[in-house]
Amino acid sequence: MSFNEAQKRAIEFNKGPCLVIAGPGSGKTFTLTNRIKNLINNHDVSPQNILVITFNKSAAIQIKERFYKENNNQGIGVFFATFHSLFFTILKHANNLTNDAVITLNLQRSIIRKEILKYELEYDNEDELIDLVLAEISKIKNDNLDINNYKSKTIPEQTFKNIFRVYEFEKKRRGLLDFDDFALKLVYLLKENEELRQSLIKRFKYLLIDEFQDINKVQFEVIMQLLGEECNLFVVGDDDQSIYGFRGSKPEIMLSFLDIFSKASKFELNINYRSESNIVELANKLIAHNKVRFEKNLHTLERSKGIITYLRPKDQKEEREFLVSEIVKLREQGINYRDIAIFSRTNELNKVFVRELMAMGIKCKNDFKMSSFYNSNVVEEVLAYLEIALGDRTREKFLKIINKPMRYITRSYLASPVSLISLKEIYEKAERPNYTVIKNIDSLIFDINMLKKMTSFAAINYIRKGIGLEDYIEEYARKNKANKELILEDLEKITELSKEFTKISDFVAFVRERQKENGEAASDETGVSAGVKDKDYSNFDGINFYTLHRSKGLEFKVVFIMDVCEEIIPLNKATFEEEIEEERRLFYVGITRAKKHLYILSPKHRYNKDYLPSRFIEEIGLEENQLL
């Protein structure tokens, strides 16, 4: 087993604080696991005195498995944990917490979803909005911020504050804690319970932290409480790959490590063993534009150059056509689908490409649920209209259609069960009656009565043309840069299907049953499209789809980065310099996943709007339709 000089020095480091700056593809995990092995075998450190902390469960498992493999299954007793699992374990023993005290992700999402429906919010993807709201809640706790002074970047300020308070109330009412609560409670506990703190210091004499650039304030405060006199803290990370600021990560903690620990050692792993030389050079050129960072000299020993392709397709259609044709060519050249990855800013953007490839018979795998058209938003809206016509008066159903098309009806006025007559009276009795809204409510009452008399096919056509859902879709797609063609395609499918049913009730029952079946199938798929079960996942030869955030830590022979345009990368909400720097780091992470071939695409036209290429394209010196 051979190490380069920097790896060797980091592995052989014994006591005291130590910072290892590990660039992409530099053998970070290899160095970390061999350092654990060296402590045990060469410095007589008991495995029970070593604590290794990561940020997610899969990373903890990977490091643990690699350590035991490289150490011939010796060294049993090293404690491998995520921050969350470590904090919970300590609190569990100190405060007699049980697993039932942890709020589930499903319940978190359910609370946020319920609150979101109360407000006049426009969003393209409900799941992604919920994730962003939860991330902001996490950031408030991790940064120990005052909710009264916090301004949300996701939804209106007061709306966010209301949702935050309801979320906290619902947790407290149920006697539950989330993972961020664990950290806050542990900080307080360690300050109050010196006996507990000393017992942990005695147990964990050596602390090793992976991906240190992702640490937040509260987590670091706990770590400082766990350090003994020798400060045996060994951290590995790359400030250039810090991309989780939106949920509270603080790369400045890593950047100030040498100031916090004045006697700390520093090692730089700057040899990239993953990517070809010109891909590394491109990444270096990009990240050099960030001002707040450690200066580095990332390079590769490989003399061969990879292929970098930059294209500016005319529009999304041309972008999709190029993607399909290029993947076919790569396959003909002997590259397996599993060695190809496609990165987009969001899962919603990725779904467009998944559908295109799967329509061509190309298998795909992804970490998001790829629902059928039965589960699409527009089908839900059509069904809501039909179920209301059948007599459903639940608030949930009316919320789906009340302003589709726009009727300017305030959602909070909807009581459950919904009475449109009572709703109308609210507006009639107002100090200044809104006659436009009153007229709209009368029209809605008329439309619902009309739907009752129709066949399924006639009713859906009436919803589309008579009520105006199709015009609403056109306007919504224009304002929100949504894919109008995909929405209308789903609407056309459900319309065509309705021809087979005369009664609306039979049609609704059929679609609901299909939705249920698809839901069960999706939960069975564990994120793998095209019917591949979890047990077959490792051997599944399919195109990989990830968001740029989820791509971190991965590597592929071929990488496509899609829609590298202004307002997407960097995101239009990124305005301050530190936000732009994080966006640049996100693009850097995407580029450095590629081993041999990197494609970057910036379509000129998307959803009826012209788009400029990302400012990052100019920074790295790429020109239209360039092949390097």
C-alpha positions as MATLAB code, in Angstrom:
seq = 'MSFNEAQKRAIEFNKGPCLVIAGPGSGKTFTLTNRIKNLINNHDVSPQNILVITFNKSAAIQIKERFYKENNNQGIGVFFATFHSLFFTILKHANNLTNDAVITLNLQRSIIRKEILKYELEYDNEDELIDLVLAEISKIKNDNLDINNYKSKTIPEQTFKNIFRVYEFEKKRRGLLDFDDFALKLVYLLKENEELRQSLIKRFKYLLIDEFQDINKVQFEVIMQLLGEECNLFVVGDDDQSIYGFRGSKPEIMLSFLDIFSKASKFELNINYRSESNIVELANKLIAHNKVRFEKNLHTLERSKGIITYLRPKDQKEEREFLVSEIVKLREQGINYRDIAIFSRTNELNKVFVRELMAMGIKCKNDFKMSSFYNSNVVEEVLAYLEIALGDRTREKFLKIINKPMRYITRSYLASPVSLISLKEIYEKAERPNYTVIKNIDSLIFDINMLKKMTSFAAINYIRKGIGLEDYIEEYARKNKANKELILEDLEKITELSKEFTKISDFVAFVRERQKENGEAASDETGVSAGVKDKDYSNFDGINFYTLHRSKGLEFKVVFIMDVCEEIIPLNKATFEEEIEEERRLFYVGITRAKKHLYILSPKHRYNKDYLPSRFIEEIGLEENQLL';
ca = [
       0.000    0.000    0.000;
       1.597    3.286   -1.092;
       0.929    6.828    0.077;
       2.012   10.135   -1.366;
       4.082   12.369    0.932;
       1.153   14.483    2.177;
      -1.000   11.413    2.850;
       1.882    9.737    4.691;
       2.413   12.742    6.983;
      -1.316   13.014    7.764;
      -1.623    9.274    8.433;
       1.383    9.245   10.776;
       0.254   12.327   12.731;
      -0.199   11.416   16.387;
      -1.357   13.977   18.973;
      -2.819   17.471   18.945;
      -5.105   19.369   16.590;
      -4.664   18.750   12.870;
      -6.278   20.143    9.719;
      -6.162   18.103    6.516;
      -7.280   20.014    3.418;
      -8.341   17.316    0.968;
      -9.178   18.353   -2.580;
     -11.603   16.323   -4.742;
     -10.319   12.878   -5.657;
      -7.283   13.190   -3.363;
      -7.856   10.035   -1.300;
      -9.591   11.618    1.687;
     -11.317    8.454    2.962;
      -8.177    6.400    2.257;
      -6.140    8.797    4.408;
      -8.718    8.911    7.195;
      -9.074    5.139    7.531;
      -5.305    4.599    7.469;
      -4.826    7.257   10.131;
      -7.192    5.296   12.415;
      -5.232    2.143   11.636;
      -1.930    3.919   12.411;
      -3.167    5.213   15.785;
      -4.098    1.691   16.861;
      -1.189   -0.260   15.407;
       1.686    2.201   15.849;
       0.682    4.436   18.760;
      -1.064    1.873   20.975;
      -4.300    3.849   21.046;
      -7.243    1.760   22.217;
      -9.981    1.516   19.532;
     -12.523    2.402   22.262;
     -10.821    5.805   22.610;
     -11.351    6.755   18.952;
     -14.455    8.610   17.741;
     -15.016    9.092   13.993;
     -17.787   11.501   12.999;
     -19.384   11.967    9.577;
     -22.366   13.928    8.315;
     -24.493   11.113    6.919;
     -25.129    7.462    7.584;
     -23.829    6.163    4.252;
     -20.478    7.931    4.760;
     -20.180    6.474    8.282;
     -20.853    2.979    6.949;
     -18.388    3.436    4.070;
     -15.562    4.612    6.319;
     -16.255    1.860    8.859;
     -16.264   -0.881    6.201;
     -13.097    0.422    4.542;
     -11.294    0.657    7.887;
     -12.058   -2.937    8.860;
     -11.190   -4.161    5.359;
      -7.819   -2.366    5.321;
      -7.090   -3.412    8.922;
      -7.987   -7.090    8.411;
     -11.045   -6.730   10.692;
      -8.816   -5.672   13.584;
      -9.560   -2.669   15.790;
     -13.087   -3.545   16.867;
     -14.425   -0.838   19.153;
     -13.798    2.333   17.158;
     -16.987    4.420   17.460;
     -18.246    5.470   14.010;
     -21.185    7.877   14.090;
     -22.952   10.728   12.380;
     -23.333   13.948   14.342;
     -27.021   13.155   14.733;
     -26.524    9.593   15.962;
     -23.719   10.633   18.346;
     -25.791   13.414   19.911;
     -28.841   11.197   20.238;
     -26.807    8.371   21.810;
     -25.395   10.701   24.469;
     -28.802   12.240   25.233;
     -30.430    8.819   25.211;
     -28.203    7.621   28.048;
     -28.114   10.908   29.949;
     -31.814   11.803   29.717;
     -33.385    8.375   29.123;
     -34.617    9.367   25.665;
     -36.189    6.691   23.481;
     -36.326    6.350   19.719;
     -39.970    7.370   19.917;
     -38.841   10.865   20.950;
     -37.474   11.556   17.448;
     -39.840   13.200   14.993;
     -39.961   11.310   11.704;
     -39.225   12.990    8.404;
     -42.715   12.068    7.203;
     -44.300   13.884   10.139;
     -42.026   16.905    9.632;
     -43.057   17.105    6.001;
     -46.710   16.566    6.854;
     -46.719   19.492    9.316;
     -45.040   21.826    6.816;
     -47.257   20.680    3.934;
     -50.407   21.332    5.931;
     -49.239   24.843    6.835;
     -48.104   25.702    3.303;
     -51.619   25.017    2.007;
     -52.985   27.780    4.222;
     -51.128   30.504    2.341;
     -51.239   32.070   -1.104;
     -47.929   30.607   -2.234;
     -46.902   29.829   -5.788;
     -44.464   26.989   -6.281;
     -43.549   24.546   -8.996;
     -42.718   21.547   -6.816;
     -44.295   21.081   -3.394;
     -41.713   18.546   -2.179;
     -38.790   20.836   -2.987;
     -40.495   23.785   -1.274;
     -41.019   21.668    1.865;
     -37.331   20.662    1.792;
     -36.274   24.315    1.539;
     -38.519   25.344    4.442;
     -37.169   22.511    6.606;
     -33.610   23.493    5.655;
     -34.268   27.069    6.797;
     -35.740   25.830   10.081;
     -32.574   23.785   10.533;
     -30.395   26.815    9.749;
     -32.135   28.931   12.397;
     -31.362   26.322   15.044;
     -27.854   25.515   13.844;
     -26.914   29.196   13.777;
     -28.827   29.839   17.003;
     -30.755   32.671   15.314;
     -33.723   34.631   16.627;
     -36.813   33.787   14.556;
     -38.142   37.309   15.175;
     -35.236   38.810   13.228;
     -34.989   36.136   10.520;
     -35.843   36.830    6.877;
     -36.692   33.754    4.833;
     -35.250   33.354    1.340;
     -37.853   30.765    0.383;
     -41.279   32.196    1.231;
     -42.663   35.515    2.545;
     -41.077   36.532    5.845;
     -44.175   36.474    8.046;
     -45.469   33.285    6.437;
     -42.212   31.533    7.294;
     -42.304   32.767   10.882;
     -45.856   31.477   11.263;
     -44.930   28.073    9.834;
     -41.813   27.873   12.038;
     -43.856   28.542   15.184;
     -46.532   26.017   14.242;
     -43.833   23.414   13.523;
     -42.229   23.980   16.933;
     -45.629   23.911   18.640;
     -46.629   20.631   16.964;
     -43.339   19.006   18.006;
     -43.740   20.154   21.583;
     -47.381   19.075   21.686;
     -46.358   15.575   20.663;
     -43.331   15.497   22.969;
     -40.923   15.111   20.051;
     -37.490   16.446   19.095;
     -35.795   16.863   15.726;
     -32.087   16.284   15.095;
     -31.261   19.970   15.439;
     -32.865   19.989   18.896;
     -30.415   17.257   19.956;
     -27.426   19.492   19.285;
     -28.889   22.442   21.186;
     -29.875   20.248   24.130;
     -26.460   18.600   24.211;
     -24.639   21.945   24.299;
     -26.699   22.924   27.327;
     -26.294   19.497   28.973;
     -22.497   19.463   28.645;
     -22.271   22.937   30.150;
     -24.432   21.911   33.094;
     -23.135   18.383   33.656;
     -19.346   18.442   34.097;
     -19.274   14.816   35.233;
     -20.846   13.700   31.929;
     -18.491   15.921   29.930;
     -15.413   14.520   31.657;
     -16.576   10.937   31.144;
     -16.928   11.600   27.399;
     -13.508   13.256   27.238;
     -12.012   10.220   28.982;
     -13.773    7.837   26.602;
     -13.099    9.667   23.339;
      -9.466   10.773   23.489;
      -9.108   10.995   19.707;
     -11.718   12.735   17.557;
     -11.698   12.488   13.750;
     -14.199   14.437   11.656;
     -14.881   13.867    7.959;
     -16.187   16.634    5.615;
     -15.313   19.247    8.230;
     -16.285   22.092    5.881;
     -19.949   21.166    6.483;
     -19.908   21.684   10.252;
     -22.252   24.238   11.813;
     -21.883   26.454   14.878;
     -23.766   24.252   17.338;
     -22.006   21.054   16.237;
     -18.633   22.739   16.632;
     -19.604   23.984   20.092;
     -20.289   20.368   21.114;
     -16.944   19.238   19.682;
     -15.117   21.915   21.664;
     -16.799   20.601   24.835;
     -15.507   17.079   24.084;
     -11.844   18.009   23.701;
      -9.360   17.105   26.413;
      -6.117   18.925   27.240;
      -4.238   17.400   24.290;
      -6.912   18.585   21.814;
      -6.618   15.435   19.709;
      -8.899   16.740   16.957;
      -8.138   15.531   13.418;
     -10.386   17.124   10.785;
     -10.519   16.449    7.055;
     -12.349   18.560    4.519;
     -12.298   20.918    1.573;
     -13.584   24.462    1.974;
     -14.072   24.585   -1.812;
     -16.743   21.892   -1.467;
     -18.810   23.624    1.225;
     -22.283   23.749   -0.367;
     -24.743   23.501    2.520;
     -24.842   27.068    3.770;
     -28.613   27.106    3.228;
     -28.991   24.728    6.176;
     -26.392   26.262    8.465;
     -22.973   24.899    7.451;
     -20.143   27.322    8.229;
     -16.994   26.911    6.095;
     -15.464   29.808    8.035;
     -15.049   27.418   10.984;
     -12.667   25.351    8.874;
     -11.020   28.500    7.506;
     -10.338   29.747   11.037;
      -9.160   26.355   12.393;
      -5.510   27.448   12.536;
      -6.511   30.568   14.458;
      -8.641   28.634   16.948;
      -5.863   26.079   17.462;
      -2.641   28.068   17.175;
      -0.473   24.956   17.512;
      -2.368   22.930   14.940;
      -0.625   21.070   12.124;
      -1.835   21.371    8.536;
      -1.490   18.972    5.619;
      -2.752   19.491    2.086;
      -3.819   16.564   -0.091;
      -3.524   18.201   -3.495;
      -3.070   15.320   -5.920;
      -6.288   14.426   -7.723;
      -6.451   10.712   -8.585;
      -9.894   10.928  -10.170;
     -10.039   13.337  -13.091;
      -8.003   13.889  -16.235;
      -5.691   16.907  -16.228;
      -7.787   19.402  -18.206;
     -10.882   18.732  -16.054;
      -8.813   19.508  -12.936;
      -7.439   22.648  -14.617;
     -10.958   23.806  -15.514;
     -12.122   23.291  -11.933;
      -9.102   25.202  -10.595;
      -9.796   28.073  -12.962;
     -13.375   28.309  -11.711;
     -12.772   28.125   -7.973;
      -9.891   30.621   -8.112;
     -12.563   33.332   -8.481;
     -13.647   32.731   -4.875;
     -11.926   35.090   -2.480;
     -12.692   33.457    0.881;
     -10.821   30.159    0.705;
      -7.549   28.355    1.324;
      -5.185   28.758   -1.615;
      -4.475   25.367   -3.169;
      -2.481   23.720   -5.905;
      -4.735   20.840   -6.932;
      -3.163   18.851   -9.744;
      -3.108   15.390  -11.240;
      -0.285   13.016  -12.074;
      -2.150   12.010  -15.230;
      -0.723   13.491  -18.413;
      -3.655   12.415  -20.552;
      -6.441   14.898  -21.165;
     -10.116   14.233  -20.859;
     -12.815   15.605  -23.129;
     -14.693   18.777  -22.194;
     -17.711   19.646  -24.330;
     -19.587   22.921  -23.959;
     -22.813   23.448  -25.913;
     -25.474   26.129  -26.171;
     -28.520   24.276  -27.534;
     -31.214   26.401  -29.175;
     -33.821   25.329  -26.641;
     -34.768   22.529  -24.252;
     -35.927   20.277  -27.050;
     -32.529   20.477  -28.714;
     -30.869   19.995  -25.305;
     -32.848   16.779  -24.712;
     -32.226   15.503  -28.244;
     -28.481   16.052  -27.884;
     -28.452   14.270  -24.526;
     -30.184   11.196  -25.936;
     -28.057   11.022  -29.092;
     -24.821   11.488  -27.144;
     -25.700    8.762  -24.644;
     -26.427    6.403  -27.536;
     -22.980    7.216  -28.996;
     -21.270    6.681  -25.632;
     -22.961    3.308  -25.314;
     -21.747    2.347  -28.792;
     -18.231    3.290  -27.665;
     -18.493    0.694  -24.872;
     -19.337    2.958  -21.935;
     -21.861    1.445  -19.534;
     -24.903    3.456  -18.534;
     -23.856    3.134  -14.876;
     -20.704    5.139  -15.698;
     -22.740    8.118  -16.938;
     -24.273   10.740  -14.666;
     -26.592   13.662  -15.349;
     -26.658   16.560  -12.871;
     -29.265   19.297  -12.690;
     -29.953   22.037  -10.192;
     -33.161   20.366   -8.974;
     -34.931   17.034   -9.238;
     -37.735   18.801  -11.086;
     -35.305   19.718  -13.878;
     -33.931   16.168  -13.891;
     -37.375   14.622  -14.412;
     -37.602   16.110  -17.906;
     -34.479   14.220  -18.972;
     -35.496   11.000  -17.185;
     -38.766   10.927  -19.119;
     -36.982   11.536  -22.418;
     -34.471    8.744  -21.881;
     -36.994    6.242  -20.555;
     -39.227    6.933  -23.568;
     -36.263    5.836  -25.695;
     -35.934    2.626  -23.694;
     -32.815    3.809  -21.839;
     -32.863    2.724  -18.198;
     -32.350    5.330  -15.495;
     -31.796    5.354  -11.761;
     -32.300    8.292   -9.492;
     -32.722    9.329   -5.868;
     -36.138   10.913   -6.328;
     -39.599    9.486   -6.859;
     -40.495    9.469  -10.560;
     -44.256    9.384  -10.418;
     -46.481    8.531  -13.368;
     -48.842   11.041  -14.924;
     -51.564    9.717  -12.590;
     -49.748   11.443   -9.713;
     -49.041   14.734  -11.475;
     -50.337   18.046  -10.119;
     -52.596   18.727  -13.072;
     -54.311   15.332  -12.717;
     -54.839   16.072   -9.012;
     -56.454   19.389   -9.956;
     -58.793   17.727  -12.469;
     -59.752   15.074   -9.918;
     -60.390   17.741   -7.287;
     -62.875   19.480   -9.597;
     -64.620   16.167  -10.317;
     -64.734   15.102   -6.648;
     -66.163   18.486   -5.663;
     -68.825   17.993   -8.338;
     -69.580   14.630   -6.705;
     -70.118   16.349   -3.351;
     -66.691   16.447   -1.668;
     -66.514   19.587    0.474;
     -63.174   19.076    2.225;
     -60.897   22.084    2.441;
     -58.023   20.071    1.001;
     -59.880   19.558   -2.297;
     -60.903   23.195   -2.641;
     -57.372   24.393   -1.925;
     -56.212   22.515   -5.037;
     -58.548   24.404   -7.393;
     -59.811   27.551   -5.694;
     -57.467   29.840   -7.660;
     -56.939   27.674  -10.727;
     -57.807   29.717  -12.734;
     -57.165   32.815  -10.655;
     -60.306   33.899   -8.768;
     -58.527   36.069   -6.148;
     -60.136   34.107   -3.323;
     -58.224   34.214   -0.023;
     -57.380   30.665    1.076;
     -57.709   31.420    4.761;
     -61.419   32.140    4.215;
     -62.007   28.489    3.373;
     -63.518   26.678    6.356;
     -63.956   22.915    6.502;
     -66.366   21.706    5.241;
     -66.355   24.336    2.510;
     -69.555   26.225    1.775;
     -69.310   28.462   -1.276;
     -72.457   30.291   -0.179;
     -70.823   31.130    3.176;
     -67.649   32.110    1.377;
     -69.621   34.457   -0.843;
     -71.271   36.032    2.204;
     -67.847   36.894    3.680;
     -67.097   39.024    0.648;
     -70.615   40.487    0.467;
     -70.522   41.621    4.114;
     -67.064   43.156    3.866;
     -66.753   46.896    4.451;
     -65.776   47.211    0.792;
     -67.317   44.257   -1.065;
     -65.097   42.782   -3.770;
     -67.620   42.276   -6.564;
     -65.066   40.675   -8.852;
     -64.480   37.865   -6.342;
     -68.236   37.555   -5.668;
     -68.809   37.120   -9.401;
     -66.014   34.525   -9.536;
     -67.613   32.527   -6.695;
     -70.971   32.592   -8.529;
     -69.206   31.288  -11.635;
     -67.554   28.507   -9.634;
     -70.941   27.452   -8.181;
     -72.366   27.406  -11.700;
     -69.428   25.410  -13.058;
     -69.695   22.769  -10.315;
     -73.399   22.327  -11.042;
     -72.623   21.973  -14.755;
     -70.006   19.279  -14.097;
     -72.525   17.183  -12.165;
     -74.568   16.624  -15.333;
     -71.714   15.610  -17.623;
     -69.924   12.452  -18.647;
     -66.281   12.105  -17.609;
     -64.915   13.140  -20.998;
     -67.246   16.136  -21.322;
     -66.507   17.227  -17.752;
     -62.736   17.253  -18.251;
     -63.055   19.190  -21.476;
     -65.291   21.675  -19.663;
     -62.657   22.024  -16.913;
     -60.002   22.636  -19.558;
     -61.874   25.044  -21.835;
     -65.002   26.235  -20.033;
     -63.580   26.800  -16.574;
     -60.215   27.837  -18.017;
     -57.662   25.424  -16.526;
     -55.748   25.315  -19.808;
     -55.391   29.114  -19.941;
     -54.251   29.037  -16.306;
     -51.544   26.474  -17.212;
     -50.312   28.714  -20.051;
     -50.036   31.708  -17.716;
     -48.524   29.672  -14.871;
     -45.860   28.172  -17.160;
     -44.936   31.603  -18.496;
     -44.604   33.206  -15.049;
     -42.870   30.285  -13.318;
     -40.719   29.019  -16.191;
     -42.431   25.634  -15.907;
     -42.552   23.042  -18.671;
     -45.933   23.722  -20.273;
     -45.596   20.829  -22.722;
     -45.194   18.236  -19.958;
     -48.193   19.590  -18.018;
     -50.411   19.651  -21.114;
     -49.192   16.176  -22.056;
     -50.446   14.823  -18.710;
     -53.707   16.709  -19.163;
     -54.149   15.193  -22.623;
     -53.507   11.684  -21.274;
     -56.117   11.983  -18.520;
     -58.623   13.442  -21.003;
     -58.107   10.555  -23.418;
     -58.450    8.010  -20.609;
     -61.769    9.517  -19.505;
     -63.415    8.438  -22.787;
     -63.615    4.907  -21.395;
     -65.901    5.970  -18.529;
     -69.368    7.467  -18.662;
     -69.859    8.113  -14.954;
     -67.545   10.593  -13.254;
     -67.575    8.484  -10.071;
     -66.303    5.397  -11.945;
     -63.548    7.403  -13.610;
     -62.391    8.995  -10.328;
     -62.380    5.614   -8.574;
     -60.271    4.120  -11.388;
     -57.659    6.907  -11.293;
     -57.444    6.859   -7.489;
     -56.771    3.120   -7.622;
     -54.005    3.657  -10.197;
     -52.497    6.347   -7.961;
     -52.512    3.959   -5.026;
     -50.789    1.257   -7.063;
     -48.165    3.715   -8.308;
     -47.564    4.955   -4.779;
     -46.919    1.433   -3.548;
     -44.649    0.745   -6.511;
     -42.697    3.947   -5.916;
     -42.132    3.099   -2.264;
     -40.970   -0.330   -3.384;
     -38.499    1.063   -5.911;
     -36.275    2.909   -3.430;
     -35.451    5.588   -5.978;
     -34.717    3.272   -8.902;
     -36.739    3.856  -12.045;
     -37.713    1.206  -14.591;
     -38.767   -1.443  -12.087;
     -35.469   -2.343  -10.467;
     -35.679   -3.594   -6.892;
     -33.240   -2.625   -4.192;
     -31.590   -6.062   -4.218;
     -30.667   -5.631   -7.901;
     -29.428   -2.053   -7.514;
     -25.671   -2.738   -7.508;
     -25.846   -4.590  -10.830;
     -28.332   -2.241  -12.462;
     -26.933   -0.612  -15.593;
     -28.783    2.675  -15.780;
     -28.047    6.372  -16.250;
     -27.469    8.097  -12.894;
     -29.475   11.223  -12.064;
     -28.546   13.548   -9.201;
     -28.952   17.141   -8.177;
     -25.640   18.981   -7.931;
     -25.943   18.894   -4.142;
     -26.505   15.134   -4.085;
     -23.596   14.514   -6.458;
     -21.031   15.377   -3.781;
     -18.778   12.430   -2.929;
     -19.537   10.591   -6.178;
     -17.540   10.043   -9.368;
     -18.348    8.913  -12.919;
     -16.486    8.444  -16.182;
     -18.916   10.765  -17.952;
     -20.783   13.713  -16.440;
     -23.426   15.958  -18.036;
     -24.234   19.215  -16.196;
     -27.510   20.528  -17.576;
     -29.040   24.023  -17.730;
     -25.929   25.945  -16.679;
     -27.687   29.294  -17.104;
     -28.062   32.505  -15.142;
     -30.913   32.247  -12.596;
     -30.246   28.493  -12.265;
     -26.488   28.293  -11.635;
     -26.079   30.674   -9.845;
     -29.596   30.661   -8.489;
     -31.500   33.910   -8.983;
     -31.918   34.220   -5.196;
     -28.144   34.370   -4.689;
     -27.363   38.072   -4.388;
     -24.645   38.553   -1.769;
     -21.025   37.720   -2.521;
     -20.917   34.819   -0.033;
     -23.990   33.325   -1.743;
     -22.385   33.618   -5.182;
     -19.247   31.960   -3.812;
     -21.307   29.024   -2.545;
     -22.987   28.740   -5.960;
     -19.551   28.683   -7.566;
     -18.511   25.919   -5.155;
     -21.616   23.955   -6.154;
     -20.634   24.124   -9.823;
     -17.075   23.168   -8.835;
     -18.401   20.064   -7.074;
     -20.287   19.070  -10.238;
     -17.241   19.513  -12.482;
     -14.942   17.524  -10.193;
     -17.186   14.437  -10.290;
     -16.087   13.756  -13.894;
     -13.223   11.363  -14.579;
     -12.867   11.322  -18.371;
     -15.565   13.333  -20.121;
     -17.423   16.448  -19.003;
     -20.395   17.965  -20.837;
     -21.748   21.397  -19.885;
     -24.967   22.625  -21.537;
     -26.507   26.114  -21.439;
     -29.706   26.276  -23.542;
     -30.465   29.682  -25.077;
     -34.218   29.431  -24.628;
     -36.203   27.809  -21.819;
     -39.962   27.917  -21.213;
     -40.655   30.845  -23.525;
     -37.786   32.924  -22.189;
     -34.259   33.720  -23.344;
     -31.489   32.624  -20.983;
     -27.907   33.801  -20.690;
     -25.152   31.290  -19.982;
     -24.024   31.220  -16.358;
     -21.433   33.865  -15.465;
     -19.266   30.908  -14.400;
     -18.926   29.863  -18.055;
     -17.107   33.099  -18.856;
     -14.932   32.679  -15.760;
     -13.634   29.315  -16.992;
     -13.187   30.619  -20.548;
     -15.595   28.315  -22.374;
     -17.049   29.432  -25.693;
     -20.198   28.345  -27.513;
     -20.080   24.817  -28.969;
     -16.498   24.317  -27.787;
     -14.739   20.969  -27.574;
     -11.559   20.760  -25.502;
];
